[in-house]
CSV table of C-alpha atoms in Angstrom, one decimal:
chain,number,residue,atom,x,y,z
A,1,MET,CA,91.3,32.3,104.1
A,2,GLU,CA,90.7,35.8,105.5
A,3,GLY,CA,87.4,37.5,105.1
A,4,VAL,CA,86.3,41.2,104.5
A,5,VAL,CA,83.5,42.0,106.6
A,6,ARG,CA,80.9,44.6,105.5
A,7,GLY,CA,77.8,43.9,108.1
A,8,VAL,CA,77.4,41.8,111.1
A,9,GLY,CA,74.4,42.1,113.3
A,10,PHE,CA,71.3,39.7,115.1
A,11,SER,CA,68.6,40.2,117.2
A,12,PRO,CA,68.5,40.2,121.1
A,13,VAL,CA,65.2,37.9,121.6
A,14,LYS,CA,64.3,35.5,118.9
A,15,GLY,CA,62.2,36.8,115.4
A,16,MET,CA,62.6,40.8,116.4
A,17,ARG,CA,64.2,43.3,114.1
A,18,HIS,CA,67.2,42.1,112.8
A,19,LEU,CA,69.8,44.9,114.0
A,20,ALA,CA,72.3,46.0,112.6
A,21,LEU,CA,75.9,46.1,114.5
A,22,ASP,CA,79.5,47.8,114.4
A,23,HIS,CA,80.9,44.8,116.4
A,24,VAL,CA,79.5,41.1,117.8
A,25,ASP,CA,82.1,39.3,120.2
A,26,LEU,CA,82.2,35.4,118.6
A,27,ASP,CA,82.4,32.7,121.3
A,28,GLU,CA,81.8,28.6,120.5
A,29,LEU,CA,78.0,28.8,121.2
A,30,GLY,CA,77.8,31.9,118.2
A,31,ALA,CA,77.4,35.4,118.8
A,32,VAL,CA,77.1,36.6,122.4
A,33,GLY,CA,73.4,38.2,122.4
A,34,ASP,CA,72.1,36.5,119.6
A,35,ARG,CA,68.5,35.7,120.7
A,36,ALA,CA,69.2,35.4,124.4
A,37,PHE,CA,65.2,35.2,125.0
A,38,CYS,CA,61.9,34.3,122.9
A,39,LEU,CA,58.1,34.1,123.1
A,40,VAL,CA,56.5,31.1,124.1
A,41,ASP,CA,52.4,30.3,124.0
A,42,THR,CA,52.1,29.1,127.2
A,43,ALA,CA,49.4,27.2,126.1
A,44,GLN,CA,50.5,25.4,123.5
A,45,ARG,CA,53.9,25.3,124.7
A,46,ARG,CA,55.6,26.4,122.1
A,47,VAL,CA,58.3,29.1,120.9
A,48,LEU,CA,57.2,31.6,118.5
A,49,ARG,CA,58.2,31.9,115.3
A,50,THR,CA,59.5,34.2,112.7
A,51,VAL,CA,57.6,33.0,109.6
A,52,GLN,CA,54.5,33.0,111.8
A,53,HIS,CA,54.7,36.2,113.1
A,54,PRO,CA,55.8,38.1,110.7
A,55,SER,CA,54.9,40.7,112.9
A,56,LEU,CA,57.5,40.8,114.8
A,57,MET,CA,59.7,41.9,112.8
A,58,GLY,CA,58.7,45.8,113.8
A,59,ILE,CA,59.9,45.8,117.3
A,60,VAL,CA,62.5,47.0,118.2
A,61,ALA,CA,64.3,44.9,121.0
A,62,GLN,CA,67.6,45.7,122.6
A,63,ALA,CA,69.5,44.2,125.3
A,64,TYR,CA,71.5,46.0,128.4
A,65,ASP,CA,73.3,45.0,131.4
A,66,ASP,CA,69.8,43.3,133.4
A,67,GLY,CA,67.3,44.5,131.0
A,68,LEU,CA,65.5,45.0,127.9
A,69,ALA,CA,64.2,47.6,125.8
A,70,LEU,CA,61.1,47.2,123.5
A,71,THR,CA,60.1,49.8,121.1
A,72,LEU,CA,56.6,49.1,118.8
A,73,PRO,CA,55.8,50.5,115.4
A,74,THR,CA,53.6,52.6,117.0
A,75,GLY,CA,55.9,54.3,118.7
A,76,GLU,CA,55.1,52.3,122.2
A,77,HIS,CA,58.0,51.9,124.5
A,78,VAL,CA,58.8,49.8,127.6
A,79,GLU,CA,62.2,49.1,129.5
A,80,GLY,CA,63.2,48.0,132.2
A,81,PRO,CA,65.0,44.9,134.4
A,82,VAL,CA,64.0,41.4,132.9
A,83,THR,CA,63.7,39.4,135.8
A,84,VAL,CA,63.4,35.7,135.9
A,85,SER,CA,60.0,34.4,137.7
A,86,GLY,CA,61.2,30.8,139.3
A,87,GLU,CA,59.2,29.1,136.1
A,88,THR,CA,60.4,27.0,133.9
A,89,ILE,CA,58.6,25.9,130.6
A,90,THR,CA,59.4,23.0,128.2
A,91,CYS,CA,59.0,23.9,124.5
A,92,ASP,CA,58.9,23.1,121.4
A,93,TYR,CA,60.8,24.3,118.7
A,94,TRP,CA,60.9,22.9,115.7
A,95,GLY,CA,60.5,19.5,116.4
A,96,ARG,CA,63.1,19.5,119.5
A,97,SER,CA,62.4,20.0,122.9
A,98,VAL,CA,64.5,23.3,125.0
A,99,ASP,CA,63.4,24.7,128.9
A,100,LEU,CA,63.2,28.2,129.3
A,101,ALA,CA,63.5,30.2,132.1
A,102,LEU,CA,59.8,32.8,132.1
A,103,THR,CA,60.4,36.4,132.9
A,104,ASP,CA,58.1,38.8,134.6
A,105,GLY,CA,58.4,42.8,134.3
A,106,PRO,CA,56.4,44.1,131.9
A,107,HIS,CA,57.5,43.4,127.9
A,108,GLY,CA,55.7,40.2,127.3
A,109,GLY,CA,52.3,42.2,128.0
A,110,LEU,CA,53.2,44.5,125.4
A,111,ILE,CA,53.8,42.2,122.9
A,112,SER,CA,50.9,39.8,123.8
A,113,VAL,CA,48.7,43.5,122.9
A,114,HIS,CA,50.8,43.8,119.8
A,115,LEU,CA,50.2,40.2,118.5
A,116,GLY,CA,46.8,39.8,119.6
A,117,ARG,CA,47.4,36.7,122.1
A,118,ASP,CA,48.7,35.9,125.2
A,119,VAL,CA,52.7,35.3,125.4
A,120,ARG,CA,55.4,34.9,128.1
A,121,LEU,CA,58.9,36.3,127.5
A,122,ALA,CA,61.2,33.3,128.5
A,123,ARG,CA,65.1,33.8,128.7
A,124,ALA,CA,66.7,30.8,126.5
A,125,PRO,CA,70.0,28.5,126.8
A,126,ARG,CA,72.5,29.7,124.7
A,127,GLY,CA,71.9,28.2,120.9
A,128,GLY,CA,68.4,26.9,122.1
A,129,VAL,CA,66.5,29.1,119.7
A,130,VAL,CA,68.5,28.7,117.1
A,131,PHE,CA,67.7,26.3,113.8
A,132,ALA,CA,71.0,24.5,113.2
A,133,ASP,CA,74.8,26.2,113.3
A,134,PRO,CA,74.8,29.0,115.4
A,135,ILE,CA,76.3,31.5,112.6
A,136,THR,CA,75.1,32.8,109.6
A,137,VAL,CA,76.8,34.0,106.3
A,138,VAL,CA,75.8,35.8,103.4
A,139,THR,CA,77.9,37.9,100.8
A,140,THR,CA,77.6,40.7,99.0
A,141,ALA,CA,77.7,39.3,95.3
A,142,SER,CA,74.7,36.9,95.9
A,143,LEU,CA,73.3,39.2,97.3
A,144,ALA,CA,74.1,41.4,94.6
A,145,GLU,CA,73.1,38.9,91.7
A,146,ILE,CA,69.3,38.2,93.1
A,147,GLU,CA,68.7,42.7,93.5
A,148,ALA,CA,68.2,42.1,97.7
A,149,GLU,CA,69.1,43.9,100.5
A,150,ALA,CA,71.2,41.6,102.9
A,151,ALA,CA,68.4,42.8,106.1
A,152,ARG,CA,65.5,40.1,104.5
A,153,PHE,CA,67.9,37.4,105.5
A,154,ARG,CA,69.2,38.2,109.2
A,155,ALA,CA,72.7,37.0,108.5
A,156,THR,CA,75.2,37.1,111.2
A,157,LEU,CA,77.2,38.3,108.4
A,158,VAL,CA,78.0,39.8,105.3
A,159,LEU,CA,81.0,38.5,103.9
A,160,ASP,CA,82.5,41.1,100.6
A,161,THR,CA,82.9,38.9,97.5
A,162,GLU,CA,83.6,39.6,93.4
A,163,GLU,CA,81.9,36.1,92.5
A,164,PRO,CA,77.8,34.8,93.2
A,165,TRP,CA,77.8,32.0,94.4
A,166,ALA,CA,81.2,31.2,95.7
A,167,GLU,CA,79.9,30.2,98.8
A,168,ASP,CA,78.7,27.3,97.7
A,169,THR,CA,82.3,25.6,97.4
A,170,TRP,CA,83.3,26.8,101.3
A,171,LEU,CA,82.2,24.2,102.8
A,172,GLY,CA,84.9,22.8,105.5
A,173,THR,CA,86.7,26.0,104.8
A,174,GLU,CA,87.7,27.8,108.0
A,175,ILE,CA,88.1,31.9,107.4
A,176,THR,CA,89.2,34.5,109.9
A,177,VAL,CA,86.6,37.5,110.3
A,178,GLY,CA,88.5,39.8,112.6
A,179,GLU,CA,89.7,37.7,115.5
A,180,ALA,CA,87.0,35.0,114.9
A,181,THR,CA,87.4,32.3,112.8
A,182,LEU,CA,84.6,30.6,111.6
A,183,ARG,CA,84.6,26.7,110.0
A,184,ILE,CA,81.8,26.9,106.9
A,185,GLY,CA,79.1,24.5,106.7
A,186,GLY,CA,76.4,23.6,104.2
A,187,PRO,CA,73.8,25.7,103.0
A,188,ILE,CA,70.9,27.1,104.7
A,189,PRO,CA,67.4,26.4,103.6
A,190,ARG,CA,65.2,29.7,102.8
A,191,CYS,CA,61.2,30.0,104.1
A,192,ALA,CA,59.1,33.0,103.2
A,193,VAL,CA,60.0,35.3,106.0
A,194,ILE,CA,62.7,36.9,103.2
A,195,ASP,CA,59.3,38.2,101.3
A,196,HIS,CA,58.9,40.0,104.6
A,197,HIS,CA,60.1,44.0,104.9
A,198,PRO,CA,62.8,43.4,107.6
A,199,GLU,CA,61.6,46.5,109.4
A,200,THR,CA,57.7,46.1,109.3
A,201,GLY,CA,57.1,42.6,108.7
A,202,GLU,CA,54.3,43.0,105.7
A,203,LYS,CA,54.7,41.5,102.7
A,204,ASP,CA,55.7,43.2,99.7
A,205,ALA,CA,58.1,40.8,97.6
A,206,GLN,CA,57.8,37.4,95.8
A,207,LEU,CA,61.9,36.5,96.8
A,208,LEU,CA,61.4,32.6,97.7
A,209,LYS,CA,59.8,32.1,94.3
A,210,ALA,CA,62.9,33.8,92.6
A,211,LEU,CA,65.4,32.2,94.4
A,212,VAL,CA,63.6,28.9,93.7
A,213,ARG,CA,63.8,29.5,90.0
A,214,GLN,CA,67.3,30.2,90.2
A,215,ARG,CA,69.1,28.0,93.5
A,216,PRO,CA,69.0,24.5,94.4
A,217,THR,CA,66.2,23.5,96.8
A,218,ASN,CA,65.8,20.9,99.5
A,219,ARG,CA,63.9,18.1,100.0
A,220,ALA,CA,60.7,20.5,101.0
A,221,GLY,CA,61.9,22.7,97.7
A,222,GLU,CA,63.2,25.6,100.3
A,223,PRO,CA,65.9,27.2,98.1
A,224,MET,CA,69.2,27.6,99.4
A,225,PHE,CA,70.7,31.7,99.7
A,226,GLY,CA,74.2,31.5,102.7
A,227,VAL,CA,75.6,29.2,104.6
A,228,TYR,CA,76.0,27.8,108.1
A,229,ALA,CA,79.0,28.6,110.4
A,230,THR,CA,80.2,27.5,114.0
A,231,VAL,CA,83.1,29.2,115.0
A,232,THR,CA,86.7,27.5,116.2
A,233,ARG,CA,88.6,30.8,118.0
A,234,PRO,CA,86.5,32.9,119.6
A,235,GLY,CA,87.0,37.0,119.9
A,236,ARG,CA,85.5,40.1,118.0
A,237,VAL,CA,84.3,40.8,114.6
A,238,SER,CA,83.7,44.7,113.4
A,239,VAL,CA,82.8,45.9,110.6
A,240,THR,CA,85.1,46.8,107.7
A,241,ARG,CA,85.2,50.6,106.9
C-alpha cells in the first residue's frame, strides 16, 4: 500500500508548537529530531505534559546543529547552543521512568518565566518522551468528517484518503511513504489537548466531546482518532505537492 503524504511535522521540544515541515527523515526510532528535548520539573522529577501546560504550544522551537531557538508568543526570543550540564535526572513520564540529561543555557530561564514555575530544559533519549509508537498518522478524510484541522492532532504524518476512518482497517498493514515504509499499529486515544488552539494553547473548542459521541473509546473514555505506526524501512518522507 502506498500513501500520499499531505503533511509532515513534529516539535523538537516536547509540548511546544507542532511545526509543519516540507519533509522528515524517519528511522527505526521515529522522526529524527522529534521531541529531542523536554521540560522537567526537577523538584517533582516529572516531565511536563502538554495537557497540563497547553501554553507551551505558543512557543516555537527550532533546532539547528547543536543549538536551539525559542520564540515566545510575546515575541521574546532566545537562541544558542544547548550544552549538557553533566547532571542527569530520572523522571516520571506517564508512569514510566526515563533518564534525562539536564542542560545549561538561557532556554530554561525564559520558559520558567513564561510558565511561572521553575523548569529545566533536558535532552531526551530517542523515543524517551513518546507515549507509545513513535509515529502518529491521521488522514484527510477523517479530518474532513469532523471538520478539524490537522494541527490540532500534532501528527507526524497526514495521509490522503477518500473515505473517513479508512485507517481503522489498517492494523498490521505496511504503507510506503516516500522513501520509508511504516507498519500501522493501533488507534490513538485522544485527550483534551485537541481542544486547545494549536498556535496559542488557548482552549477554544469542544472537539473531544464531539469525538466521544462519534468514535470508539477506550476504558478511560478517551476517543480514538488516527493510528500509531513504526518504521520498518528508514528514509525521507516529503509532502506531496
